[in-house]
Amino acid sequence: MASQDWFDKDFYKVLGVDKTASDAELKKTYRKLARQYHPDSNPGDAAAENRFKEISEAYSVLSDKEQRQEYDQVRAMGSGARFTAGGPGQGGGFEDVFGGMFGQGGGGQRVRFGQGGAGGFEDILGGMFGAGTAGGGGGGGFGQSSGGYRGFGGPTKGRDVTATTTLDFTTAIAGDTVKLSQGNGRPVNVRIPAGVADGQKIRLRGRGEPSPDGGEAGDLVVTVTVRKHPVFERDGQHLRLDVPVTFVEAALGATIEVPTLGGSTVKLRVAPGTPSGRVLRVKGRGVTTKNGTGDLLATVQVAVPSHLSDKQREAVEALADVLPDENPREDLLAKARD
């Protein structure tokens, strides 16, 4: 960053913070703005990219204790001061500012500040403000950036790491802690929350790759695959299953036992005349998540005997003779003709 910028740009205004803002306030504000204007979030938006560069440049200076002190002192010397060549008879330039400090008038011989090498501009300011010389190392000085997007702004976040894990149906519903192996061979324990769904991603902040320049580490993103269950099927927070009943149970009514996830059973009342497809509900026996607990939904399926003895066939035929003479498909046919 050219030294002139330190006079021309109000980095506090760029970030929208007060000059007394703490390091924590600066960091919080920068992260919010960086997420909003990052080029990855605004592809092809030149204005957003320029804004991202401005806030990154401002944070680069203000987040560094030594650079912030230098910046505040340079700005305090006079807003609007210019780094001009300062020809004969010209006043009001950068040399005039320092000329006044060193006891030299605006019209007299001016102090000249060179670029690079010992004795240059950075060396003079370094001596004034306690920073090292250009070749002496130490904290960052003028014109330095601290990494980040295209050389501007604060430290960059480390890369995210992805992983996958497969759970059985019951474990996914109950939640568990699984051990995964990272790319570097180190194991990592991942807490799987209760009620995780097939295909859901779990993000563990700071468990990814470290930042290359001292920023926060990336995240570990785990994609969960859930095996199918032979009886139960998930429907949001509900659990579904098909429950077979006999013709007699459906016709006359009955109390039946239905399994729940985990092995225990509950009793359900099947009302007389219950048809196939009717759903019976058991409150609170579904999936528990942070949003609440669902229900167990049992769909009745009337089981028809595939083999009948002669006596059984005679009994069914006798029943058919006494049942009302009606066609259960009559309404279906009528709707299809409309």
Short mmCIF file of C-alpha atoms in Angstrom, two decimals:
data_model
loop_
_atom_site.label_atom_id
_atom_site.label_comp_id
_atom_site.label_asym_id
_atom_site.label_seq_id
_atom_site.Cartn_x
_atom_site.Cartn_y
_atom_site.Cartn_z
CA MET A 1 0.00 0.00 0.00
CA ALA A 2 1.44 3.39 -0.97
CA SER A 3 2.10 5.71 1.95
CA GLN A 4 -0.13 8.34 0.37
CA ASP A 5 -3.12 6.08 1.06
CA TRP A 6 -2.65 6.45 4.77
CA PHE A 7 -3.51 10.15 4.45
CA ASP A 8 -6.27 9.73 1.88
CA LYS A 9 -8.19 6.73 3.24
CA ASP A 10 -10.22 6.56 6.44
CA PHE A 11 -9.96 2.87 7.27
CA TYR A 12 -12.26 3.25 10.27
CA LYS A 13 -14.95 4.67 8.01
CA VAL A 14 -14.38 1.87 5.46
CA LEU A 15 -15.14 -0.73 8.15
CA GLY A 16 -17.84 1.39 9.77
CA VAL A 17 -16.29 1.34 13.25
CA ASP A 18 -15.22 3.96 15.76
CA LYS A 19 -11.53 4.89 16.16
CA THR A 20 -11.66 3.38 19.64
CA ALA A 21 -12.94 0.02 18.38
CA SER A 22 -11.37 -2.98 20.11
CA ASP A 23 -9.59 -5.79 18.28
CA ALA A 24 -12.62 -8.02 18.86
CA GLU A 25 -14.98 -5.43 17.35
CA LEU A 26 -12.71 -5.02 14.33
CA LYS A 27 -12.54 -8.76 13.77
CA LYS A 28 -16.30 -9.24 14.12
CA THR A 29 -17.06 -6.39 11.71
CA TYR A 30 -14.47 -7.53 9.18
CA ARG A 31 -15.77 -11.11 9.12
CA LYS A 32 -19.33 -9.89 8.57
CA LEU A 33 -18.32 -7.60 5.71
CA ALA A 34 -15.95 -10.16 4.19
CA ARG A 35 -18.70 -12.77 4.02
CA GLN A 36 -21.04 -10.21 2.42
CA TYR A 37 -18.66 -8.96 -0.27
CA HIS A 38 -16.36 -11.94 -0.88
CA PRO A 39 -15.95 -12.59 -4.65
CA ASP A 40 -17.00 -16.21 -4.15
CA SER A 41 -20.37 -14.96 -2.90
CA ASN A 42 -20.67 -12.34 -5.64
CA PRO A 43 -19.31 -13.90 -8.86
CA GLY A 44 -18.82 -11.39 -11.63
CA ASP A 45 -19.69 -8.40 -9.40
CA ALA A 46 -16.84 -5.92 -9.83
CA ALA A 47 -18.29 -3.49 -7.29
CA ALA A 48 -18.44 -6.19 -4.61
CA GLU A 49 -14.88 -7.25 -5.40
CA ASN A 50 -13.62 -3.66 -5.05
CA ARG A 51 -15.52 -3.28 -1.80
CA PHE A 52 -13.96 -6.54 -0.55
CA LYS A 53 -10.50 -5.19 -1.39
CA GLU A 54 -11.21 -1.96 0.51
CA ILE A 55 -12.39 -3.64 3.69
CA SER A 56 -9.58 -6.20 3.52
CA GLU A 57 -7.00 -3.44 3.09
CA ALA A 58 -8.45 -1.53 6.03
CA TYR A 59 -8.49 -4.59 8.28
CA SER A 60 -4.95 -5.49 7.26
CA VAL A 61 -3.72 -2.24 8.79
CA LEU A 62 -6.06 -1.86 11.77
CA SER A 63 -5.73 -5.47 12.91
CA ASP A 64 -1.95 -5.10 13.25
CA LYS A 65 -1.11 -3.28 16.49
CA GLU A 66 2.04 -1.59 15.19
CA GLN A 67 0.55 -0.64 11.83
CA ARG A 68 -2.57 0.74 13.49
CA GLN A 69 -0.43 2.91 15.78
CA GLU A 70 1.56 4.21 12.82
CA TYR A 71 -1.60 4.81 10.82
CA ASP A 72 -3.24 6.78 13.66
CA GLN A 73 -0.11 8.94 14.09
CA VAL A 74 0.26 9.62 10.37
CA ARG A 75 -3.43 10.54 10.09
CA ALA A 76 -3.08 12.81 13.13
CA MET A 77 -0.37 14.85 11.36
CA GLY A 78 -2.99 16.35 9.10
CA SER A 79 -5.78 15.05 6.92
CA GLY A 80 -5.39 15.79 3.24
CA ALA A 81 -1.59 16.03 3.27
CA ARG A 82 -0.17 15.08 -0.10
CA PHE A 83 3.03 13.30 -1.19
CA THR A 84 4.04 15.76 -3.90
CA ALA A 85 7.28 16.32 -5.68
CA GLY A 86 7.39 19.83 -4.23
CA GLY A 87 8.93 21.97 -6.91
CA PRO A 88 10.42 25.40 -6.21
CA GLY A 89 7.91 27.74 -4.77
CA GLN A 90 5.30 25.08 -4.13
CA GLY A 91 4.05 24.57 -0.62
CA GLY A 92 1.55 22.45 1.24
CA GLY A 93 3.14 19.12 0.23
CA PHE A 94 4.22 16.18 2.35
CA GLU A 95 7.67 17.71 2.75
CA ASP A 96 6.05 20.80 4.27
CA VAL A 97 4.44 18.68 6.96
CA PHE A 98 7.76 17.20 8.00
CA GLY A 99 9.55 20.46 7.34
CA GLY A 100 7.48 22.04 10.07
CA MET A 101 8.31 19.19 12.38
CA PHE A 102 12.03 19.59 11.76
CA GLY A 103 12.07 23.38 12.00
CA GLN A 104 12.22 24.11 8.26
CA GLY A 105 9.99 26.65 6.57
CA GLY A 106 7.78 25.93 3.62
CA GLY A 107 9.92 28.07 1.31
CA GLY A 108 13.30 26.84 2.41
CA GLN A 109 15.21 23.68 1.68
CA ARG A 110 12.93 20.66 1.97
CA VAL A 111 13.65 17.21 3.30
CA ARG A 112 13.48 14.66 0.45
CA PHE A 113 12.14 11.13 1.00
CA GLY A 114 13.48 8.43 -1.30
CA GLN A 115 12.03 5.08 -2.32
CA GLY A 116 13.76 1.97 -0.98
CA GLY A 117 17.21 1.53 0.46
CA ALA A 118 18.57 2.68 3.79
CA GLY A 119 17.52 6.16 4.82
CA GLY A 120 14.28 6.05 2.84
CA PHE A 121 10.79 7.10 3.90
CA GLU A 122 10.09 3.91 5.82
CA ASP A 123 13.35 4.28 7.79
CA ILE A 124 12.48 7.80 8.90
CA LEU A 125 8.98 6.85 9.97
CA GLY A 126 10.40 3.71 11.58
CA GLY A 127 12.67 5.82 13.74
CA MET A 128 9.85 8.21 14.62
CA PHE A 129 7.32 5.56 15.54
CA GLY A 130 9.55 2.81 16.91
CA ALA A 131 9.38 0.43 13.92
CA GLY A 132 12.38 -1.40 12.51
CA THR A 133 14.19 -0.38 9.33
CA ALA A 134 13.24 -1.76 5.97
CA GLY A 135 15.77 -4.56 6.29
CA GLY A 136 15.41 -5.16 9.99
CA GLY A 137 12.34 -7.42 10.07
CA GLY A 138 9.82 -7.05 12.85
CA GLY A 139 6.19 -5.93 12.47
CA GLY A 140 4.73 -5.03 9.09
CA GLY A 141 5.27 -1.50 7.81
CA PHE A 142 3.92 0.60 4.98
CA GLY A 143 3.06 -1.16 1.76
CA GLN A 144 2.76 -4.58 3.35
CA SER A 145 -0.26 -6.85 3.25
CA SER A 146 -1.00 -9.83 5.43
CA GLY A 147 -2.29 -12.36 2.94
CA GLY A 148 -5.93 -12.85 2.09
CA TYR A 149 -7.70 -12.47 -1.22
CA ARG A 150 -5.20 -11.42 -3.92
CA GLY A 151 -2.78 -10.06 -1.35
CA PHE A 152 -5.27 -7.79 0.43
CA GLY A 153 -6.80 -7.93 3.84
CA GLY A 154 -6.76 -10.15 6.86
CA PRO A 155 -5.65 -13.75 7.14
CA THR A 156 -7.34 -16.32 4.96
CA LYS A 157 -9.42 -19.16 6.33
CA GLY A 158 -8.06 -22.69 5.93
CA ARG A 159 -9.66 -25.05 3.44
CA ASP A 160 -12.66 -27.18 4.40
CA VAL A 161 -12.20 -30.96 4.59
CA THR A 162 -14.98 -33.34 3.52
CA ALA A 163 -15.73 -36.83 4.81
CA THR A 164 -18.53 -39.40 4.66
CA THR A 165 -19.93 -41.89 7.15
CA THR A 166 -22.63 -44.58 6.90
CA LEU A 167 -24.96 -45.31 9.82
CA ASP A 168 -27.64 -47.89 10.37
CA PHE A 169 -31.19 -46.59 10.66
CA THR A 170 -31.50 -46.95 14.44
CA THR A 171 -28.17 -45.21 15.14
CA ALA A 172 -29.13 -42.27 12.93
CA ILE A 173 -32.37 -41.82 14.85
CA ALA A 174 -30.75 -42.11 18.29
CA GLY A 175 -27.50 -40.24 17.52
CA ASP A 176 -23.97 -41.44 18.23
CA THR A 177 -20.28 -40.50 18.22
CA VAL A 178 -18.30 -41.96 15.33
CA LYS A 179 -14.56 -41.98 14.69
CA LEU A 180 -13.35 -40.87 11.27
CA SER A 181 -9.86 -40.83 9.79
CA GLN A 182 -8.65 -37.54 8.32
CA GLY A 183 -6.41 -37.26 5.28
CA ASN A 184 -3.36 -36.87 7.53
CA GLY A 185 -4.17 -40.18 9.20
CA ARG A 186 -5.26 -38.64 12.49
CA PRO A 187 -8.60 -39.92 13.85
CA VAL A 188 -11.30 -37.43 14.76
CA ASN A 189 -14.43 -38.04 16.83
CA VAL A 190 -17.60 -36.66 15.29
CA ARG A 191 -20.81 -36.32 17.28
CA ILE A 192 -23.80 -37.30 15.12
CA PRO A 193 -26.93 -35.56 16.46
CA ALA A 194 -30.11 -37.54 17.08
CA GLY A 195 -32.46 -37.62 14.11
CA VAL A 196 -29.84 -37.07 11.40
CA ALA A 197 -31.30 -37.69 7.95
CA ASP A 198 -29.88 -39.53 4.95
CA GLY A 199 -27.70 -37.14 2.93
CA GLN A 200 -27.49 -34.54 5.71
CA LYS A 201 -24.22 -32.64 6.13
CA ILE A 202 -22.69 -31.95 9.53
CA ARG A 203 -20.21 -29.06 9.79
CA LEU A 204 -17.55 -29.04 12.52
CA ARG A 205 -16.02 -25.59 12.71
CA GLY A 206 -12.24 -25.37 12.92
CA ARG A 207 -11.62 -29.08 12.27
CA GLY A 208 -10.41 -28.63 8.69
CA GLU A 209 -7.03 -27.53 7.31
CA PRO A 210 -5.11 -24.78 9.13
CA SER A 211 -4.86 -21.31 7.64
CA PRO A 212 -1.69 -20.62 5.64
CA ASP A 213 -1.27 -17.18 7.22
CA GLY A 214 -2.48 -17.40 10.79
CA GLY A 215 -6.23 -17.17 10.22
CA GLU A 216 -8.92 -19.54 11.47
CA ALA A 217 -8.83 -23.16 10.39
CA GLY A 218 -11.28 -24.55 7.87
CA ASP A 219 -14.22 -26.78 8.73
CA LEU A 220 -14.79 -30.52 8.58
CA VAL A 221 -17.95 -31.28 6.58
CA VAL A 222 -19.32 -34.81 7.10
CA THR A 223 -22.00 -36.22 4.78
CA VAL A 224 -24.15 -38.91 6.44
CA THR A 225 -25.60 -41.91 4.61
CA VAL A 226 -28.33 -43.86 6.44
CA ARG A 227 -29.05 -47.51 5.64
CA LYS A 228 -32.68 -48.51 5.03
CA HIS A 229 -34.65 -50.33 7.74
CA PRO A 230 -36.58 -53.51 6.90
CA VAL A 231 -39.71 -52.30 8.71
CA PHE A 232 -39.63 -48.54 9.29
CA GLU A 233 -39.39 -45.67 6.83
CA ARG A 234 -38.69 -42.08 7.77
CA ASP A 235 -41.07 -39.30 6.76
CA GLY A 236 -39.64 -36.06 8.15
CA GLN A 237 -40.02 -36.40 11.90
CA HIS A 238 -42.50 -39.28 11.55
CA LEU A 239 -41.83 -43.00 11.26
CA ARG A 240 -44.02 -45.07 8.92
CA LEU A 241 -44.68 -48.79 8.70
CA ASP A 242 -47.26 -51.09 7.09
CA VAL A 243 -49.35 -53.21 9.48
CA PRO A 244 -51.17 -56.28 8.07
CA VAL A 245 -54.56 -57.21 9.59
CA THR A 246 -56.88 -60.08 8.79
CA PHE A 247 -60.18 -59.64 7.01
CA VAL A 248 -61.99 -60.51 10.22
CA GLU A 249 -60.00 -57.94 12.24
CA ALA A 250 -60.69 -55.26 9.65
CA ALA A 251 -64.37 -56.16 9.35
CA LEU A 252 -65.22 -56.73 13.02
CA GLY A 253 -62.57 -54.58 14.68
CA ALA A 254 -59.70 -55.63 16.93
CA THR A 255 -56.87 -54.52 19.20
CA ILE A 256 -53.50 -55.32 17.67
CA GLU A 257 -49.83 -54.99 18.65
CA VAL A 258 -47.55 -52.80 16.56
CA PRO A 259 -43.73 -52.63 16.88
CA THR A 260 -41.87 -49.42 17.58
CA LEU A 261 -38.27 -48.56 16.76
CA GLY A 262 -36.14 -50.20 19.43
CA GLY A 263 -38.18 -53.41 19.81
CA SER A 264 -41.00 -52.54 22.19
CA THR A 265 -44.64 -52.72 21.08
CA VAL A 266 -47.72 -50.58 21.45
CA LYS A 267 -51.40 -51.54 21.18
CA LEU A 268 -53.64 -50.02 18.51
CA ARG A 269 -57.39 -50.21 18.14
CA VAL A 270 -58.61 -51.18 14.68
CA ALA A 271 -62.17 -49.96 14.29
CA PRO A 272 -64.79 -52.23 12.67
CA GLY A 273 -64.89 -51.79 8.90
CA THR A 274 -61.34 -50.44 8.63
CA PRO A 275 -60.21 -50.47 4.99
CA SER A 276 -56.72 -51.01 3.62
CA GLY A 277 -54.72 -47.78 3.54
CA ARG A 278 -56.15 -46.24 6.70
CA VAL A 279 -53.40 -44.68 8.85
CA LEU A 280 -53.36 -45.24 12.59
CA ARG A 281 -51.28 -42.78 14.62
CA VAL A 282 -49.21 -43.33 17.77
CA LYS A 283 -48.29 -39.92 19.21
CA GLY A 284 -44.69 -39.20 20.18
CA ARG A 285 -43.13 -42.44 18.92
CA GLY A 286 -41.44 -40.96 15.85
CA VAL A 287 -38.08 -39.17 15.36
CA THR A 288 -36.80 -36.73 17.97
CA THR A 289 -34.86 -33.70 16.64
CA LYS A 290 -34.19 -30.17 17.86
CA ASN A 291 -37.52 -29.23 16.25
CA GLY A 292 -39.55 -31.72 18.30
CA THR A 293 -40.72 -35.33 18.16
CA GLY A 294 -42.83 -36.91 15.44
CA ASP A 295 -45.35 -39.74 15.51
CA LEU A 296 -45.48 -43.40 14.48
CA LEU A 297 -47.82 -43.81 11.50
CA ALA A 298 -49.14 -47.34 10.92
CA THR A 299 -50.83 -47.97 7.56
CA VAL A 300 -53.37 -50.80 7.67
CA GLN A 301 -53.07 -53.47 4.97
CA VAL A 302 -55.86 -56.08 4.90
CA ALA A 303 -54.28 -59.50 4.37
CA VAL A 304 -56.22 -61.79 2.01
CA PRO A 305 -55.73 -65.58 2.44
CA SER A 306 -53.91 -67.07 -0.54
CA HIS A 307 -55.07 -70.65 0.13
CA LEU A 308 -58.51 -71.74 1.31
CA SER A 309 -59.75 -75.20 2.29
CA ASP A 310 -63.06 -76.41 0.94
CA LYS A 311 -64.76 -75.61 4.23
CA GLN A 312 -63.26 -72.10 4.31
CA ARG A 313 -64.30 -71.46 0.72
CA GLU A 314 -67.87 -72.53 1.52
CA ALA A 315 -67.87 -70.14 4.49
CA VAL A 316 -66.68 -67.22 2.34
CA GLU A 317 -69.29 -68.00 -0.33
CA ALA A 318 -71.96 -68.12 2.33
CA LEU A 319 -70.81 -64.70 3.56
CA ALA A 320 -70.93 -63.32 0.03
CA ASP A 321 -74.54 -64.49 -0.32
CA VAL A 322 -75.65 -62.47 2.69
CA LEU A 323 -73.59 -59.33 2.04
CA PRO A 324 -75.21 -56.35 0.27
CA ASP A 325 -75.08 -56.61 -3.51
CA GLU A 326 -72.87 -53.62 -4.26
CA ASN A 327 -69.95 -52.75 -6.51
CA PRO A 328 -67.15 -50.97 -4.59
CA ARG A 329 -65.71 -49.72 -7.90
CA GLU A 330 -68.84 -47.97 -9.05
CA ASP A 331 -67.73 -44.55 -7.82
CA LEU A 332 -64.28 -45.04 -9.38
CA LEU A 333 -65.77 -45.87 -12.78
CA ALA A 334 -68.11 -42.91 -12.62
CA LYS A 335 -65.28 -40.46 -11.90
CA ALA A 336 -63.21 -41.92 -14.73
CA ARG A 337 -66.05 -41.28 -17.19
CA ASP A 338 -66.38 -37.61 -16.21
#
